[in-house]
PDB file of C-alpha atoms in Angstrom:
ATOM      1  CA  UNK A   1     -46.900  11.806 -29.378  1.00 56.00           C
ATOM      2  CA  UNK A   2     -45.677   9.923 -25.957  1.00 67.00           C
ATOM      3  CA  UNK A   3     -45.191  11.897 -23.240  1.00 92.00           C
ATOM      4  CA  UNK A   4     -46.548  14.550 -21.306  1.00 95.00           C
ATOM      5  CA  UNK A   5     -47.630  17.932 -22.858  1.00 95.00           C
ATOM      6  CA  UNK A   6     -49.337  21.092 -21.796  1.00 96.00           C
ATOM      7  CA  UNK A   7     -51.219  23.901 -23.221  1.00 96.00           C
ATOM      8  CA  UNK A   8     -51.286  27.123 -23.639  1.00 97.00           C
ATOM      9  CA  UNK A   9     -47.335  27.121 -23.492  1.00 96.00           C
ATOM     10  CA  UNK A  10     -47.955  30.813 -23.380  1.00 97.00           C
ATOM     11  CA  UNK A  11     -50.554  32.539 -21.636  1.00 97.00           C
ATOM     12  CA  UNK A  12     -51.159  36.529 -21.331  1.00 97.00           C
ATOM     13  CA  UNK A  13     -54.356  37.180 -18.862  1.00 97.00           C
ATOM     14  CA  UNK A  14     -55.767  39.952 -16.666  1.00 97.00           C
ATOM     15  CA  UNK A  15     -56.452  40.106 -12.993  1.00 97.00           C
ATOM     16  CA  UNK A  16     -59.662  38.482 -11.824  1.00 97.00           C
ATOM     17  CA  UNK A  17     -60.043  36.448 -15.110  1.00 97.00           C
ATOM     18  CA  UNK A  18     -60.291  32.540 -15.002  1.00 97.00           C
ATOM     19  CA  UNK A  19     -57.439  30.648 -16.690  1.00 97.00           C
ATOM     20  CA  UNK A  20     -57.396  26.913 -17.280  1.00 98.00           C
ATOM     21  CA  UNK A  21     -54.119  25.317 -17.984  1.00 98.00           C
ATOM     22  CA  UNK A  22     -53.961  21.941 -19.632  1.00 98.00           C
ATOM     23  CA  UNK A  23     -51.962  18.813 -18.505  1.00 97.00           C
ATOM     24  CA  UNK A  24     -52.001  15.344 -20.714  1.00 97.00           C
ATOM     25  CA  UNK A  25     -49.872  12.332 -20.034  1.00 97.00           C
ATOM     26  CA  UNK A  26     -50.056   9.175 -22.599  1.00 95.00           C
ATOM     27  CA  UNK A  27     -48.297   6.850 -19.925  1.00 92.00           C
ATOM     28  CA  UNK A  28     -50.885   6.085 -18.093  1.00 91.00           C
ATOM     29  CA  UNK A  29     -49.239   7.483 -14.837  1.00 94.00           C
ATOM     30  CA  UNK A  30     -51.598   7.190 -11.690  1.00 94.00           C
ATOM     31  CA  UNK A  31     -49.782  10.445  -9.953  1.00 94.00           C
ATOM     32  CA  UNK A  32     -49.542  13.490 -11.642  1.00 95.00           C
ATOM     33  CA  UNK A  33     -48.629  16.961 -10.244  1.00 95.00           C
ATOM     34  CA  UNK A  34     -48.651  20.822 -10.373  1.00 97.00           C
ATOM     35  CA  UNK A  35     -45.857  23.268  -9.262  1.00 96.00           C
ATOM     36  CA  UNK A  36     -45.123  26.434  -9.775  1.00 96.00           C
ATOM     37  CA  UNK A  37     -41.513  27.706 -10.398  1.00 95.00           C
ATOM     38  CA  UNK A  38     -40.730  31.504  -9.389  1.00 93.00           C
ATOM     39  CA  UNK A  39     -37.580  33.138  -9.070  1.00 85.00           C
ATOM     40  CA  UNK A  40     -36.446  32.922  -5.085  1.00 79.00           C
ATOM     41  CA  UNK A  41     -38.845  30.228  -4.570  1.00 82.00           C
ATOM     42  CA  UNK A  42     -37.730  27.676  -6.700  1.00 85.00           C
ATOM     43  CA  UNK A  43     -40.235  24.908  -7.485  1.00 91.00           C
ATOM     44  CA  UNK A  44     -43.303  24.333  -5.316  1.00 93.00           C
ATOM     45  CA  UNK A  45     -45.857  22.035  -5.363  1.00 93.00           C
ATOM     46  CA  UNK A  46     -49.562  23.455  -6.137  1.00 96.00           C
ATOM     47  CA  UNK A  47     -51.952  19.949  -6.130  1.00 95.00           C
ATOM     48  CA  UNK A  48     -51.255  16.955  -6.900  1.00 94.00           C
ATOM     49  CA  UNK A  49     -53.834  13.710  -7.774  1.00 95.00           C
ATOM     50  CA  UNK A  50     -53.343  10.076  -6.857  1.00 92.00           C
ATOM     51  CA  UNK A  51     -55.720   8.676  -9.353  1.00 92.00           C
ATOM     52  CA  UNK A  52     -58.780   9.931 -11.196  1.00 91.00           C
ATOM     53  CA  UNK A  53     -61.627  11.522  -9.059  1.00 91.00           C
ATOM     54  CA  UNK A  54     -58.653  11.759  -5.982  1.00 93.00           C
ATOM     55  CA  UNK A  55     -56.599  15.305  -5.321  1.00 94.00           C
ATOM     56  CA  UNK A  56     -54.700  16.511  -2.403  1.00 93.00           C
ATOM     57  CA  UNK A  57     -53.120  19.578  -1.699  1.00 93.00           C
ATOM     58  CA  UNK A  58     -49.527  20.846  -1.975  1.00 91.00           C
ATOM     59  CA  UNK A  59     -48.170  23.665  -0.387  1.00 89.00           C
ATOM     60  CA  UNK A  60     -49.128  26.435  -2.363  1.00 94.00           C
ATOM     61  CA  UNK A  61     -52.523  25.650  -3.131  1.00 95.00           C
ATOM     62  CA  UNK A  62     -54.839  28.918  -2.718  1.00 96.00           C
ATOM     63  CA  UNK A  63     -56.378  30.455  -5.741  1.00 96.00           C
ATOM     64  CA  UNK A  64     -56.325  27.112  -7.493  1.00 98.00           C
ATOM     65  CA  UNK A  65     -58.509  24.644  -8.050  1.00 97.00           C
ATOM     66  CA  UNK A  66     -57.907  20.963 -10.350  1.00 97.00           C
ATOM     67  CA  UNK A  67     -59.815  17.961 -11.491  1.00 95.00           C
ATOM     68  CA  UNK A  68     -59.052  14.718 -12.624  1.00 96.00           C
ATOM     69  CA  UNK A  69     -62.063  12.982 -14.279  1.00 94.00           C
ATOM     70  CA  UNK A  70     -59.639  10.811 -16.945  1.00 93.00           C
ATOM     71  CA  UNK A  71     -55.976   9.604 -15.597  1.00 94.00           C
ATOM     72  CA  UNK A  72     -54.400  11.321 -18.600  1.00 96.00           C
ATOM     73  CA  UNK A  73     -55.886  14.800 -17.969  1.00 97.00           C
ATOM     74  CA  UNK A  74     -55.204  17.043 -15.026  1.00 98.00           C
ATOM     75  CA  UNK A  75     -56.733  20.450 -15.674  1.00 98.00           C
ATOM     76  CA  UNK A  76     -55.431  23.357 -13.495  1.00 98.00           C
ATOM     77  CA  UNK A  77     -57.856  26.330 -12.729  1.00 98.00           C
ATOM     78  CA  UNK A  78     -56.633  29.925 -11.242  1.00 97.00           C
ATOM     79  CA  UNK A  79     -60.377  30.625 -10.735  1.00 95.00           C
ATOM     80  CA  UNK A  80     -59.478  34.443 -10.634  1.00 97.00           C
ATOM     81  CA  UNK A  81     -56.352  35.175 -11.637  1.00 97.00           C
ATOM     82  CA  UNK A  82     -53.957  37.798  -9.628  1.00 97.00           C
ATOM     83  CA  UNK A  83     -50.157  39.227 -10.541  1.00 97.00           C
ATOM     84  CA  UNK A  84     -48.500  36.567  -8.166  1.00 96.00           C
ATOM     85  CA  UNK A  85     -49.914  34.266  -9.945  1.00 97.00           C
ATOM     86  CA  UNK A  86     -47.706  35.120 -12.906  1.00 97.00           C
ATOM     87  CA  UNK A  87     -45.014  32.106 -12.916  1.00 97.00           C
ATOM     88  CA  UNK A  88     -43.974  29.366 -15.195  1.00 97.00           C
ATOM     89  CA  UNK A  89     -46.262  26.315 -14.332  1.00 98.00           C
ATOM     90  CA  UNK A  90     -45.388  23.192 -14.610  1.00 97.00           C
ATOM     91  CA  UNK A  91     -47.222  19.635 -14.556  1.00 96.00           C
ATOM     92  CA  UNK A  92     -45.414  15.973 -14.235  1.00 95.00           C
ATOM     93  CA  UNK A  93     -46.305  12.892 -13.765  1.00 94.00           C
ATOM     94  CA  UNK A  94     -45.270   9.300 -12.285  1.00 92.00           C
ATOM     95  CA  UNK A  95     -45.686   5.581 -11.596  1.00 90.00           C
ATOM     96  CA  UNK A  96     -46.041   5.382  -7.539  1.00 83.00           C
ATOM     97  CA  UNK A  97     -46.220   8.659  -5.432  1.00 78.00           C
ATOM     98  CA  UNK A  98     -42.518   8.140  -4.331  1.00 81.00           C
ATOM     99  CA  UNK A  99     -41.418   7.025  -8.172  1.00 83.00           C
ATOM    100  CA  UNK A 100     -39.258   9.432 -10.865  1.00 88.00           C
ATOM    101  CA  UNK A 101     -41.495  12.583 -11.927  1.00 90.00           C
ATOM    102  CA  UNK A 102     -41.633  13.345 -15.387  1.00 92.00           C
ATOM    103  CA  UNK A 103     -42.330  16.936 -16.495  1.00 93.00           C
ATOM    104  CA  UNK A 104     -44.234  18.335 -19.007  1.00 94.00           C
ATOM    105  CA  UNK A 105     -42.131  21.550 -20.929  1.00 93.00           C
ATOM    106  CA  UNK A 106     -44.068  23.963 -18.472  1.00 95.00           C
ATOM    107  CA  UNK A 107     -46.726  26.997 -18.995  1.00 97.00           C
ATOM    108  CA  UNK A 108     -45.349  30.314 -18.812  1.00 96.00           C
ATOM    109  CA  UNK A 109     -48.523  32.542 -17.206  1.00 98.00           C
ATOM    110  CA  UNK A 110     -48.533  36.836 -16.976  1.00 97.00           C
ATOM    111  CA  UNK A 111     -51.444  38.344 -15.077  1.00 97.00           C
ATOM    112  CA  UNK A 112     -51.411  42.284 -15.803  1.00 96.00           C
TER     113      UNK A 112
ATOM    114  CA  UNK B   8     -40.208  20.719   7.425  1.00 80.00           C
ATOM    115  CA  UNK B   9     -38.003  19.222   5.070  1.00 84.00           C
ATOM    116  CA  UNK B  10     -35.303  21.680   3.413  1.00 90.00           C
ATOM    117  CA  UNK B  11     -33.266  21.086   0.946  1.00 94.00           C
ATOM    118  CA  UNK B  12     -30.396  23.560  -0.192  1.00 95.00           C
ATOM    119  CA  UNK B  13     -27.737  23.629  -3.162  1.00 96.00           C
ATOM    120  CA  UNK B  14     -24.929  25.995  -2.901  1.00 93.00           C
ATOM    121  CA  UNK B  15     -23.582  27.535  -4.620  1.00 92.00           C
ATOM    122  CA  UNK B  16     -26.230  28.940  -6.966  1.00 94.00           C
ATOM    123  CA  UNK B  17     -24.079  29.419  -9.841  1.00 96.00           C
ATOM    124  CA  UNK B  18     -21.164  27.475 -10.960  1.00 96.00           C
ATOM    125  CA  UNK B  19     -18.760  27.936 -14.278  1.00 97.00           C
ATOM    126  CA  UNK B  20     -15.638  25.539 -15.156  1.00 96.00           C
ATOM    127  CA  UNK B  21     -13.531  25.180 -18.068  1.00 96.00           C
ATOM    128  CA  UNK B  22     -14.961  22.156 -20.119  1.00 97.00           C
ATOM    129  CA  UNK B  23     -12.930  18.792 -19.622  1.00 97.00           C
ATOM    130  CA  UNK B  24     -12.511  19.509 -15.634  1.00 96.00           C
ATOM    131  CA  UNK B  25     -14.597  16.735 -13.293  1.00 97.00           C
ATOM    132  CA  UNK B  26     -16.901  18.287 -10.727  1.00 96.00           C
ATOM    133  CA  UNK B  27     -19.146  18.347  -7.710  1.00 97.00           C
ATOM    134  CA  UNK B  28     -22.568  19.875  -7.267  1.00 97.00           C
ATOM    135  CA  UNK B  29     -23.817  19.411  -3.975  1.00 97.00           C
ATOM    136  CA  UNK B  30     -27.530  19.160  -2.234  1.00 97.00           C
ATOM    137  CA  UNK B  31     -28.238  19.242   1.283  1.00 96.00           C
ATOM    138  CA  UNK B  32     -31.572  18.007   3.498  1.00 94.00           C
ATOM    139  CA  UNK B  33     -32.656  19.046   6.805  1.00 92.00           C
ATOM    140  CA  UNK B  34     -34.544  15.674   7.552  1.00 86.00           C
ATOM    141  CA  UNK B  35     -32.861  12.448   7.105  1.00 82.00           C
ATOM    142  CA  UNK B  36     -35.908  10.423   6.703  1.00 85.00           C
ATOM    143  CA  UNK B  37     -36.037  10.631   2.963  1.00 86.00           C
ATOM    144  CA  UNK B  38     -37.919   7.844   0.874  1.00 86.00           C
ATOM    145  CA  UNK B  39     -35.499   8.839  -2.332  1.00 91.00           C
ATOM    146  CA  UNK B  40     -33.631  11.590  -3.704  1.00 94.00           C
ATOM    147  CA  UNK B  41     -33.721  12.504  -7.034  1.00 94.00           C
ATOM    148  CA  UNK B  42     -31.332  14.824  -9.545  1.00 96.00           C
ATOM    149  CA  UNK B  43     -32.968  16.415 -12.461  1.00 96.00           C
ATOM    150  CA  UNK B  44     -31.695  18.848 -15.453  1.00 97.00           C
ATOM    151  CA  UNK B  45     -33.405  22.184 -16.385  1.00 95.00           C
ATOM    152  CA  UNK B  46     -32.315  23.625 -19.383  1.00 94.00           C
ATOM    153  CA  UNK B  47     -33.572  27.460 -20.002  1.00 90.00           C
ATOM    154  CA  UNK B  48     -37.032  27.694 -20.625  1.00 86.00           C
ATOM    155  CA  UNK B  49     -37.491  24.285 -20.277  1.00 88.00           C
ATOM    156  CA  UNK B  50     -39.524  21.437 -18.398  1.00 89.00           C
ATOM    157  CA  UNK B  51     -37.433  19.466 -15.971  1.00 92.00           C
ATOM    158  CA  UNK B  52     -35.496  15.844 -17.135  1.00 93.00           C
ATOM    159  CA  UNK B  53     -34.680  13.197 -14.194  1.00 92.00           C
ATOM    160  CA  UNK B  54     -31.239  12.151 -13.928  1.00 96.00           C
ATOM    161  CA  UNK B  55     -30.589   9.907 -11.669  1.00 95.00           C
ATOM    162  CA  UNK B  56     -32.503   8.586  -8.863  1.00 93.00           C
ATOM    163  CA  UNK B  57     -31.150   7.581  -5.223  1.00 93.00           C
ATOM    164  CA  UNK B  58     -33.306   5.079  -3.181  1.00 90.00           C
ATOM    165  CA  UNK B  59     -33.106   5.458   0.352  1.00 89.00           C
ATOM    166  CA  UNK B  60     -30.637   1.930   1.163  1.00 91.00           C
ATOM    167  CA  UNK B  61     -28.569   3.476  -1.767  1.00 92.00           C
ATOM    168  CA  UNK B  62     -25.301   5.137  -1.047  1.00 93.00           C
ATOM    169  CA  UNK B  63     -25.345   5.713  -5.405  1.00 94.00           C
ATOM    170  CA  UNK B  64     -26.124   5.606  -8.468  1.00 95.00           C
ATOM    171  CA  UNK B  65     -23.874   5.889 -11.730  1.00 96.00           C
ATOM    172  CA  UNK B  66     -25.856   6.869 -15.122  1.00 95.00           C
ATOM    173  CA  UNK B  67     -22.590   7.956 -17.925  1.00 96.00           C
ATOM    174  CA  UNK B  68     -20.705  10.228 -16.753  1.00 97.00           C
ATOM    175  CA  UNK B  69     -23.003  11.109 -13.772  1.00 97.00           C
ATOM    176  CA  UNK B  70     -22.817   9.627 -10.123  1.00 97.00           C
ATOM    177  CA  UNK B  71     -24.609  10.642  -7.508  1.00 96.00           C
ATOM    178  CA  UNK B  72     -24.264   9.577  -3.840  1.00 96.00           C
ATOM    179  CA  UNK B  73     -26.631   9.805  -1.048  1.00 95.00           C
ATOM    180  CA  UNK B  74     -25.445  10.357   2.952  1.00 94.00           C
ATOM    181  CA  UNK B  75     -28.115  10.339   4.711  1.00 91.00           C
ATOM    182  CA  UNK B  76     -26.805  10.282   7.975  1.00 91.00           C
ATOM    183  CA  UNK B  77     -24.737  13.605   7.141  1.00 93.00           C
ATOM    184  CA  UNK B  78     -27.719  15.272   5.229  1.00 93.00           C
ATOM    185  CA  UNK B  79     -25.761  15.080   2.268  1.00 95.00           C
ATOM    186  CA  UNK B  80     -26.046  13.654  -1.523  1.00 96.00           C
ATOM    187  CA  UNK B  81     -23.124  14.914  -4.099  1.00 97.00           C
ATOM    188  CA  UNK B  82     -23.989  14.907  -8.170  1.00 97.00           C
ATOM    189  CA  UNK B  83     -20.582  14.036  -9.593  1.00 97.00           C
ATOM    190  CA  UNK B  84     -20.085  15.119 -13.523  1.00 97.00           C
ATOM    191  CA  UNK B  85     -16.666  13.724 -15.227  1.00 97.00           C
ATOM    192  CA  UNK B  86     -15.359  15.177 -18.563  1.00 97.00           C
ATOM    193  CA  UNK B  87     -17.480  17.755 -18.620  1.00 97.00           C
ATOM    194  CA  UNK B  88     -18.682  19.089 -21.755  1.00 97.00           C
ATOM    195  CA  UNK B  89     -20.551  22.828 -22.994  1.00 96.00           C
ATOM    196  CA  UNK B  90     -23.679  20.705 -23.276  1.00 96.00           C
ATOM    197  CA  UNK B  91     -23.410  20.048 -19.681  1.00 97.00           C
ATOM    198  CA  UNK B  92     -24.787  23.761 -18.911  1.00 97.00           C
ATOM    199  CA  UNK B  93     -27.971  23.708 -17.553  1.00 97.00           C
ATOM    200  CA  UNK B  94     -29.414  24.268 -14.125  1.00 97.00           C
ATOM    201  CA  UNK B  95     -29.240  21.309 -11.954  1.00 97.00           C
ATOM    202  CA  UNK B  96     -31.938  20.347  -8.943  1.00 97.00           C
ATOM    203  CA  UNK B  97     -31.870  17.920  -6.252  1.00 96.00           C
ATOM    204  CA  UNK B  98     -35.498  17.057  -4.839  1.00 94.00           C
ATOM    205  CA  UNK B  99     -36.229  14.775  -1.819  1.00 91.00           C
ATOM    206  CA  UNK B 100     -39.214  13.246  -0.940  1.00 87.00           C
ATOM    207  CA  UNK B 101     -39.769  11.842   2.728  1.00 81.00           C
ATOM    208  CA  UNK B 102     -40.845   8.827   4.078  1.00 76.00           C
ATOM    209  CA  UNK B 103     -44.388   8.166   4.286  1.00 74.00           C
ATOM    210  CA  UNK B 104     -45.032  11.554   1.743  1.00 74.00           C
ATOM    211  CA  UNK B 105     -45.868  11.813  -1.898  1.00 74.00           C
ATOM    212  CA  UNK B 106     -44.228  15.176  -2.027  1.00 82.00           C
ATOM    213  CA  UNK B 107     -40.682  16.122  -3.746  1.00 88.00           C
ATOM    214  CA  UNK B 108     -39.140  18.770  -1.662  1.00 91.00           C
ATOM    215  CA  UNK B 109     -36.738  20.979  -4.573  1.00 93.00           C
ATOM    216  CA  UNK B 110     -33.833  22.814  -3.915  1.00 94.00           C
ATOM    217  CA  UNK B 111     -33.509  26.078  -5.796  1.00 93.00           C
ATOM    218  CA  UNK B 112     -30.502  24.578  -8.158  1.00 95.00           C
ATOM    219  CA  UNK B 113     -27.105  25.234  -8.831  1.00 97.00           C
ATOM    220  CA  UNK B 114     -26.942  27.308 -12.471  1.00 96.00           C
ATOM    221  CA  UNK B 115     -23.857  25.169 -14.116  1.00 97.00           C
ATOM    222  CA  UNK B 116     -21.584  26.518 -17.151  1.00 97.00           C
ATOM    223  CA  UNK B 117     -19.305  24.865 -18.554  1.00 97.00           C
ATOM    224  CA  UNK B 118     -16.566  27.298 -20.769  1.00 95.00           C
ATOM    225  CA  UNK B 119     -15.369  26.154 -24.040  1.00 92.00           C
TER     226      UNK B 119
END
């Protein structure tokens, strides 16, 4: 299907364990994105890539780590997880860096 | 830093009645501003989307205007309707950035 998906929509871990959430986008978007959306913080951007083999940092960006090695894939690492890490996670993608975003249904994560 | 806010955080009308949500930015140097939909455990959907020599844009019965000497951009909904309840965000990205700045939404019902 068209569009942008992720996977696990649902992920239960412990603390120190790696997690790897999924991002896939069949547009062929250069940009795509990570944020995290918690409950006082609202949404806030983790990484973000510019094209395959490029990522920059957003403003929340400890703990994680991403790749891009194909433009439709954008793999998001917590290399060991922690509790505030729990969140809903959520990966988008665009056109240009300045163009409409266009968000994938979101991963909800719980560290215990 | 940019900063965007939405107040109030929680809205609820009587369906039919026209209304204003509104989003203000600390830093009037924005490249666009954007509107998006969240509905509950859900990815986000783009509304609307203001360019920066804009004053608005019109998409059914949305409009959304842009001040950007006052700070200031307004999401208008006419008629509204139940299916109207979601939680709405405004997001800014400045000039020169690649980065959408969210504001923590305004949670809109809409009464039968």
């Amino acid at each position: 299907d068209a569009g942008i998906t992720q996977s696990p929509r649902y992920k239960i871990t412990e603390t120190g364990r790696q997690v790897t959430l999924m991002c896939h986008q069949t547009w062929s978007h250069s940009y795509m994105f990570w944020y995290r959306q918690d409950l006082g913080h609202g949404l806030r951007l983790i990484y973000y890539s510019a094209a395959a083999d490029i990522t920059d940092k957003g403003e929340v960006p400890d703990g994680y780590v991403v790749s891009r090695s194909k433009t439709e894939n954008f793999p998001l690492t917590l290399e060991s997880a922690t509790r505030s890490q729990t969140s809903v996670y959520f990966c988008a993608s665009s056109d240009g860096g300045q163009e409409t975003q266009y968000f994938g249904p979101g991963t909800r994560l719980l560290v215990l | 830093k940019q900063e965007v806010t939405q107040i109030p955080a929680a809205l609820s009308v009587p369906e039919g009645e026209n209304l204003v949500l509104n989003c203000s930015f600390t830093d009037s140097a924005i490249y666009n501003l954007q509107w998006f939909r969240q509905d509950p455990g859900k990815g986000l959907t783009s509304l609307l989307l203001i360019q920066s020599s804009q004053r608005e844009q019109t998409s059914g019965r949305l409009n959304a205007s842009l001040d950007k000497s006052s700070g200031r951009s307004t999401l208008y909904i006419a008629a509204s309707q139940p299916g109207d309840s979601a939680t709405y965000l405004c997001a800014d990205i400045i000039q020169g950035a690649q980065k959408l700045v969210f504001g923590q939404g305004t949670r809109l019902t809409i009464n039968p």
